[in-house]
């Protein structure tokens, strides 16, 4: 599996059907200038290839994994079982509105943590922001980019105008 050059984040989703939502994570990382590698790999459909990719990411210096999955969403937990690199889970919407995905990820038994974000779009955005915050602890340029993002976000809120009746 050929990795993108020097990724700091490994993005993985259980199915390409997750991408329309999970691409929000990729966009946030791109805007902040954080290099990432992205793959569709499944804990139950491609377990061997998943492990190979995790090892490649570790060797390449990936500092955070972002894992999106829906339904019986064990992808993030399986990755967390194979590495001590932090794994952030993003539950995808499902036939049960993503509640099954959320509980699968967030209710990990003690010992193998999966910090879990909200379901769907907001979770996708916040997963990338959380990954950036972790990496920024040792990256002053990224810290500045995150502070700038917060400033711009606040300016947009403060510039809100109500629509005319
Ligand atoms: C999970 O099952 C995927 O992460 C996806 O959210 C869900 C449905 O996958 P598809 O049936 O669309 O491939 O493995």
PDB file of C-alpha atoms and ligand atoms in Angstrom:
ATOM      1  CA  UNK A   1       0.000   0.000   0.000  1.00  0.00           C
ATOM      2  CA  UNK A   2       1.634   3.264  -1.084  1.00  0.00           C
ATOM      3  CA  UNK A   3       1.237   5.994   1.532  1.00  0.00           C
ATOM      4  CA  UNK A   4       0.920   9.694   0.798  1.00  0.00           C
ATOM      5  CA  UNK A   5       4.258  11.428   1.533  1.00  0.00           C
ATOM      6  CA  UNK A   6       5.042  11.771   5.262  1.00  0.00           C
ATOM      7  CA  UNK A   7       1.485  11.646   6.637  1.00  0.00           C
ATOM      8  CA  UNK A   8       0.881  12.850  10.188  1.00  0.00           C
ATOM      9  CA  UNK A   9      -2.710  11.575  10.277  1.00  0.00           C
ATOM     10  CA  UNK A  10      -4.089   8.247   9.060  1.00  0.00           C
ATOM     11  CA  UNK A  11      -7.697   8.552   7.888  1.00  0.00           C
ATOM     12  CA  UNK A  12      -9.582   5.298   7.461  1.00  0.00           C
ATOM     13  CA  UNK A  13     -13.226   4.497   6.775  1.00  0.00           C
ATOM     14  CA  UNK A  14     -15.024   1.181   6.674  1.00  0.00           C
ATOM     15  CA  UNK A  15     -16.657   1.862   3.310  1.00  0.00           C
ATOM     16  CA  UNK A  16     -16.545   4.433   0.532  1.00  0.00           C
ATOM     17  CA  UNK A  17     -20.168   5.131   1.537  1.00  0.00           C
ATOM     18  CA  UNK A  18     -18.659   6.948   4.569  1.00  0.00           C
ATOM     19  CA  UNK A  19     -16.629   9.352   2.417  1.00  0.00           C
ATOM     20  CA  UNK A  20     -19.314  12.009   1.667  1.00  0.00           C
ATOM     21  CA  UNK A  21     -19.397  12.713   5.409  1.00  0.00           C
ATOM     22  CA  UNK A  22     -15.832  11.872   6.366  1.00  0.00           C
ATOM     23  CA  UNK A  23     -14.313  14.083   3.691  1.00  0.00           C
ATOM     24  CA  UNK A  24     -15.014  16.940   6.088  1.00  0.00           C
ATOM     25  CA  UNK A  25     -12.125  15.609   8.162  1.00  0.00           C
ATOM     26  CA  UNK A  26      -9.843  15.617   5.155  1.00  0.00           C
ATOM     27  CA  UNK A  27     -10.858  19.190   4.238  1.00  0.00           C
ATOM     28  CA  UNK A  28     -10.105  20.478   7.750  1.00  0.00           C
ATOM     29  CA  UNK A  29      -6.660  18.841   7.693  1.00  0.00           C
ATOM     30  CA  UNK A  30      -5.957  20.280   4.244  1.00  0.00           C
ATOM     31  CA  UNK A  31      -6.972  23.776   5.373  1.00  0.00           C
ATOM     32  CA  UNK A  32      -4.634  23.484   8.373  1.00  0.00           C
ATOM     33  CA  UNK A  33      -1.783  22.080   6.266  1.00  0.00           C
ATOM     34  CA  UNK A  34      -1.674  18.696   7.993  1.00  0.00           C
ATOM     35  CA  UNK A  35      -0.554  15.873   5.646  1.00  0.00           C
ATOM     36  CA  UNK A  36      -2.666  12.721   5.832  1.00  0.00           C
ATOM     37  CA  UNK A  37      -3.105   9.350   4.181  1.00  0.00           C
ATOM     38  CA  UNK A  38      -6.616   8.090   3.515  1.00  0.00           C
ATOM     39  CA  UNK A  39      -7.839   4.538   2.919  1.00  0.00           C
ATOM     40  CA  UNK A  40     -11.007   2.491   2.774  1.00  0.00           C
ATOM     41  CA  UNK A  41     -10.264  -0.538   4.951  1.00  0.00           C
ATOM     42  CA  UNK A  42     -12.601  -2.642   7.006  1.00  0.00           C
ATOM     43  CA  UNK A  43     -12.103  -4.481  10.286  1.00  0.00           C
ATOM     44  CA  UNK A  44     -14.273  -7.348   9.074  1.00  0.00           C
ATOM     45  CA  UNK A  45     -13.821  -7.257   5.282  1.00  0.00           C
ATOM     46  CA  UNK A  46     -10.054  -6.581   5.052  1.00  0.00           C
ATOM     47  CA  UNK A  47      -8.528  -7.216   8.508  1.00  0.00           C
ATOM     48  CA  UNK A  48      -5.084  -8.278   7.233  1.00  0.00           C
ATOM     49  CA  UNK A  49      -4.685  -5.291   4.931  1.00  0.00           C
ATOM     50  CA  UNK A  50      -5.825  -3.028   7.767  1.00  0.00           C
ATOM     51  CA  UNK A  51      -2.989  -4.239   9.977  1.00  0.00           C
ATOM     52  CA  UNK A  52      -0.427  -3.791   7.187  1.00  0.00           C
ATOM     53  CA  UNK A  53      -1.581  -0.184   6.684  1.00  0.00           C
ATOM     54  CA  UNK A  54      -1.410   0.562  10.416  1.00  0.00           C
ATOM     55  CA  UNK A  55       2.213  -0.651  10.526  1.00  0.00           C
ATOM     56  CA  UNK A  56       3.085   1.433   7.464  1.00  0.00           C
ATOM     57  CA  UNK A  57       1.500   4.494   9.064  1.00  0.00           C
ATOM     58  CA  UNK A  58       3.434   3.938  12.304  1.00  0.00           C
ATOM     59  CA  UNK A  59       6.695   3.650  10.365  1.00  0.00           C
ATOM     60  CA  UNK A  60       5.848   6.816   8.406  1.00  0.00           C
ATOM     61  CA  UNK A  61       5.367   8.780  11.644  1.00  0.00           C
ATOM     62  CA  UNK A  62       1.567   9.063  11.800  1.00  0.00           C
ATOM     63  CA  UNK A  63       0.640  10.666  15.146  1.00  0.00           C
ATOM     64  CA  UNK A  64      -3.152  10.187  15.141  1.00  0.00           C
ATOM     65  CA  UNK A  65      -5.599   7.841  13.412  1.00  0.00           C
ATOM     66  CA  UNK A  66      -9.126   8.957  12.504  1.00  0.00           C
ATOM     67  CA  UNK A  67     -11.523   6.058  11.983  1.00  0.00           C
ATOM     68  CA  UNK A  68     -15.078   6.351  10.639  1.00  0.00           C
ATOM     69  CA  UNK A  69     -17.514   3.463  10.580  1.00  0.00           C
ATOM     70  CA  UNK A  70     -21.208   2.785  10.818  1.00  0.00           C
ATOM     71  CA  UNK A  71     -23.408   0.043  12.239  1.00  0.00           C
ATOM     72  CA  UNK A  72     -21.435  -2.480  14.324  1.00  0.00           C
ATOM     73  CA  UNK A  73     -18.601   0.043  14.193  1.00  0.00           C
ATOM     74  CA  UNK A  74     -15.661  -1.912  15.564  1.00  0.00           C
ATOM     75  CA  UNK A  75     -13.084  -0.430  13.139  1.00  0.00           C
ATOM     76  CA  UNK A  76     -11.720   2.178  15.564  1.00  0.00           C
ATOM     77  CA  UNK A  77     -11.503  -0.340  18.422  1.00  0.00           C
ATOM     78  CA  UNK A  78      -9.686  -2.889  16.287  1.00  0.00           C
ATOM     79  CA  UNK A  79      -7.155  -0.255  15.186  1.00  0.00           C
ATOM     80  CA  UNK A  80      -6.700   0.847  18.807  1.00  0.00           C
ATOM     81  CA  UNK A  81      -5.977  -2.775  19.738  1.00  0.00           C
ATOM     82  CA  UNK A  82      -3.070  -2.816  17.272  1.00  0.00           C
ATOM     83  CA  UNK A  83      -1.323   0.466  18.093  1.00  0.00           C
ATOM     84  CA  UNK A  84      -0.666   2.923  20.893  1.00  0.00           C
ATOM     85  CA  UNK A  85      -0.993   5.851  18.483  1.00  0.00           C
ATOM     86  CA  UNK A  86      -4.208   7.693  19.506  1.00  0.00           C
ATOM     87  CA  UNK A  87      -7.298   6.582  17.551  1.00  0.00           C
ATOM     88  CA  UNK A  88     -10.251   8.971  17.331  1.00  0.00           C
ATOM     89  CA  UNK A  89     -13.547   7.355  16.345  1.00  0.00           C
ATOM     90  CA  UNK A  90     -16.258   8.988  14.255  1.00  0.00           C
ATOM     91  CA  UNK A  91     -19.619   7.178  14.270  1.00  0.00           C
ATOM     92  CA  UNK A  92     -21.372   7.235  10.897  1.00  0.00           C
ATOM     93  CA  UNK A  93     -25.114   7.453  10.438  1.00  0.00           C
ATOM     94  CA  UNK A  94     -26.806   4.095   9.933  1.00  0.00           C
ATOM     95  CA  UNK A  95     -30.229   2.481   9.808  1.00  0.00           C
ATOM     96  CA  UNK A  96     -30.437   3.339  13.514  1.00  0.00           C
ATOM     97  CA  UNK A  97     -29.426   6.992  12.927  1.00  0.00           C
ATOM     98  CA  UNK A  98     -25.868   6.236  14.052  1.00  0.00           C
ATOM     99  CA  UNK A  99     -26.743   5.414  17.639  1.00  0.00           C
ATOM    100  CA  UNK A 100     -25.460   1.855  17.141  1.00  0.00           C
ATOM    101  CA  UNK A 101     -22.221   3.238  15.652  1.00  0.00           C
ATOM    102  CA  UNK A 102     -21.797   5.677  18.541  1.00  0.00           C
ATOM    103  CA  UNK A 103     -22.325   3.064  21.232  1.00  0.00           C
ATOM    104  CA  UNK A 104     -20.046   0.557  19.476  1.00  0.00           C
ATOM    105  CA  UNK A 105     -17.209   3.086  19.540  1.00  0.00           C
ATOM    106  CA  UNK A 106     -17.707   4.916  22.787  1.00  0.00           C
ATOM    107  CA  UNK A 107     -18.403   1.888  24.981  1.00  0.00           C
ATOM    108  CA  UNK A 108     -14.962   0.299  24.661  1.00  0.00           C
ATOM    109  CA  UNK A 109     -14.090  -1.868  27.666  1.00  0.00           C
ATOM    110  CA  UNK A 110     -11.418  -0.304  29.875  1.00  0.00           C
ATOM    111  CA  UNK A 111      -7.868  -0.772  28.584  1.00  0.00           C
ATOM    112  CA  UNK A 112      -8.162   0.016  24.859  1.00  0.00           C
ATOM    113  CA  UNK A 113      -9.477   3.578  24.560  1.00  0.00           C
ATOM    114  CA  UNK A 114     -11.279   5.044  21.564  1.00  0.00           C
ATOM    115  CA  UNK A 115     -11.950   8.763  22.169  1.00  0.00           C
ATOM    116  CA  UNK A 116     -15.174   9.157  20.223  1.00  0.00           C
ATOM    117  CA  UNK A 117     -16.639  12.190  18.484  1.00  0.00           C
ATOM    118  CA  UNK A 118     -20.259  13.010  17.683  1.00  0.00           C
ATOM    119  CA  UNK A 119     -22.244  11.240  14.961  1.00  0.00           C
ATOM    120  CA  UNK A 120     -21.746  12.307  11.368  1.00  0.00           C
ATOM    121  CA  UNK A 121     -20.780  15.728  10.017  1.00  0.00           C
ATOM    122  CA  UNK A 122     -19.918  17.559  13.243  1.00  0.00           C
ATOM    123  CA  UNK A 123     -17.951  14.554  14.478  1.00  0.00           C
ATOM    124  CA  UNK A 124     -16.004  14.458  11.221  1.00  0.00           C
ATOM    125  CA  UNK A 125     -15.028  18.109  11.513  1.00  0.00           C
ATOM    126  CA  UNK A 126     -14.183  17.859  15.195  1.00  0.00           C
ATOM    127  CA  UNK A 127     -12.121  14.687  14.758  1.00  0.00           C
ATOM    128  CA  UNK A 128      -9.758  16.526  12.433  1.00  0.00           C
ATOM    129  CA  UNK A 129      -9.607  19.560  14.737  1.00  0.00           C
ATOM    130  CA  UNK A 130      -8.827  17.243  17.666  1.00  0.00           C
ATOM    131  CA  UNK A 131      -6.093  15.470  15.693  1.00  0.00           C
ATOM    132  CA  UNK A 132      -4.605  18.853  14.802  1.00  0.00           C
ATOM    133  CA  UNK A 133      -4.709  19.940  18.462  1.00  0.00           C
ATOM    134  CA  UNK A 134      -2.818  16.784  19.499  1.00  0.00           C
ATOM    135  CA  UNK A 135      -0.149  17.290  16.831  1.00  0.00           C
ATOM    136  CA  UNK A 136       0.056  21.034  17.610  1.00  0.00           C
ATOM    137  CA  UNK A 137       1.353  20.234  21.104  1.00  0.00           C
ATOM    138  CA  UNK A 138       4.736  19.764  19.401  1.00  0.00           C
ATOM    139  CA  UNK A 139       4.222  21.877  16.286  1.00  0.00           C
ATOM    140  CA  UNK A 140       4.196  25.681  16.779  1.00  0.00           C
ATOM    141  CA  UNK A 141       3.218  26.386  13.147  1.00  0.00           C
ATOM    142  CA  UNK A 142       0.150  24.190  13.444  1.00  0.00           C
ATOM    143  CA  UNK A 143      -0.677  25.783  16.797  1.00  0.00           C
ATOM    144  CA  UNK A 144      -0.740  29.190  15.062  1.00  0.00           C
ATOM    145  CA  UNK A 145      -2.956  27.800  12.279  1.00  0.00           C
ATOM    146  CA  UNK A 146      -5.422  26.473  14.852  1.00  0.00           C
ATOM    147  CA  UNK A 147      -5.508  29.795  16.721  1.00  0.00           C
ATOM    148  CA  UNK A 148      -6.138  31.575  13.403  1.00  0.00           C
ATOM    149  CA  UNK A 149      -8.977  29.131  12.614  1.00  0.00           C
ATOM    150  CA  UNK A 150     -10.607  29.963  15.969  1.00  0.00           C
ATOM    151  CA  UNK A 151     -10.241  33.701  15.310  1.00  0.00           C
ATOM    152  CA  UNK A 152     -11.837  33.469  11.879  1.00  0.00           C
ATOM    153  CA  UNK A 153     -14.655  31.297  13.231  1.00  0.00           C
ATOM    154  CA  UNK A 154     -15.394  33.848  15.963  1.00  0.00           C
ATOM    155  CA  UNK A 155     -15.316  36.741  13.445  1.00  0.00           C
ATOM    156  CA  UNK A 156     -17.903  34.960  11.291  1.00  0.00           C
ATOM    157  CA  UNK A 157     -20.236  34.540  14.274  1.00  0.00           C
ATOM    158  CA  UNK A 158     -19.790  38.170  15.346  1.00  0.00           C
ATOM    159  CA  UNK A 159     -20.516  39.367  11.789  1.00  0.00           C
ATOM    160  CA  UNK A 160     -23.859  37.530  11.709  1.00  0.00           C
ATOM    161  CA  UNK A 161     -26.693  39.577  10.310  1.00  0.00           C
ATOM    162  CA  UNK A 162     -30.359  38.653  10.591  1.00  0.00           C
ATOM    163  CA  UNK A 163     -32.270  38.262   7.312  1.00  0.00           C
ATOM    164  CA  UNK A 164     -34.690  41.093   6.573  1.00  0.00           C
ATOM    165  CA  UNK A 165     -38.390  40.269   6.978  1.00  0.00           C
TER     166      UNK A 165
HETATM  167  C1  LIG B   1     -19.425  -0.056   7.850  1.00  0.00           C
HETATM  168  O1  LIG B   1     -20.683  -0.385   7.398  1.00  0.00           O
HETATM  169  C2  LIG B   1     -19.008   1.143   7.042  1.00  0.00           C
HETATM  170  O2  LIG B   1     -18.178   1.955   7.818  1.00  0.00           O
HETATM  171  C3  LIG B   1     -20.288   1.837   6.670  1.00  0.00           C
HETATM  172  O3  LIG B   1     -20.561   2.940   7.521  1.00  0.00           O
HETATM  173  C4  LIG B   1     -21.348   0.760   6.877  1.00  0.00           C
HETATM  174  C5  LIG B   1     -22.060   0.409   5.603  1.00  0.00           C
HETATM  175  O4  LIG B   1     -21.118   0.026   4.627  1.00  0.00           O
HETATM  176  P1  LIG B   1     -21.589  -0.274   3.136  1.00  0.00           P
HETATM  177  O5  LIG B   1     -22.580  -1.378   3.220  1.00  0.00           O
HETATM  178  O6  LIG B   1     -22.175   1.014   2.606  1.00  0.00           O
HETATM  179  O7  LIG B   1     -20.337  -0.647   2.397  1.00  0.00           O
HETATM  180  O8  LIG B   1     -18.521  -1.097   7.676  1.00  0.00           O
END
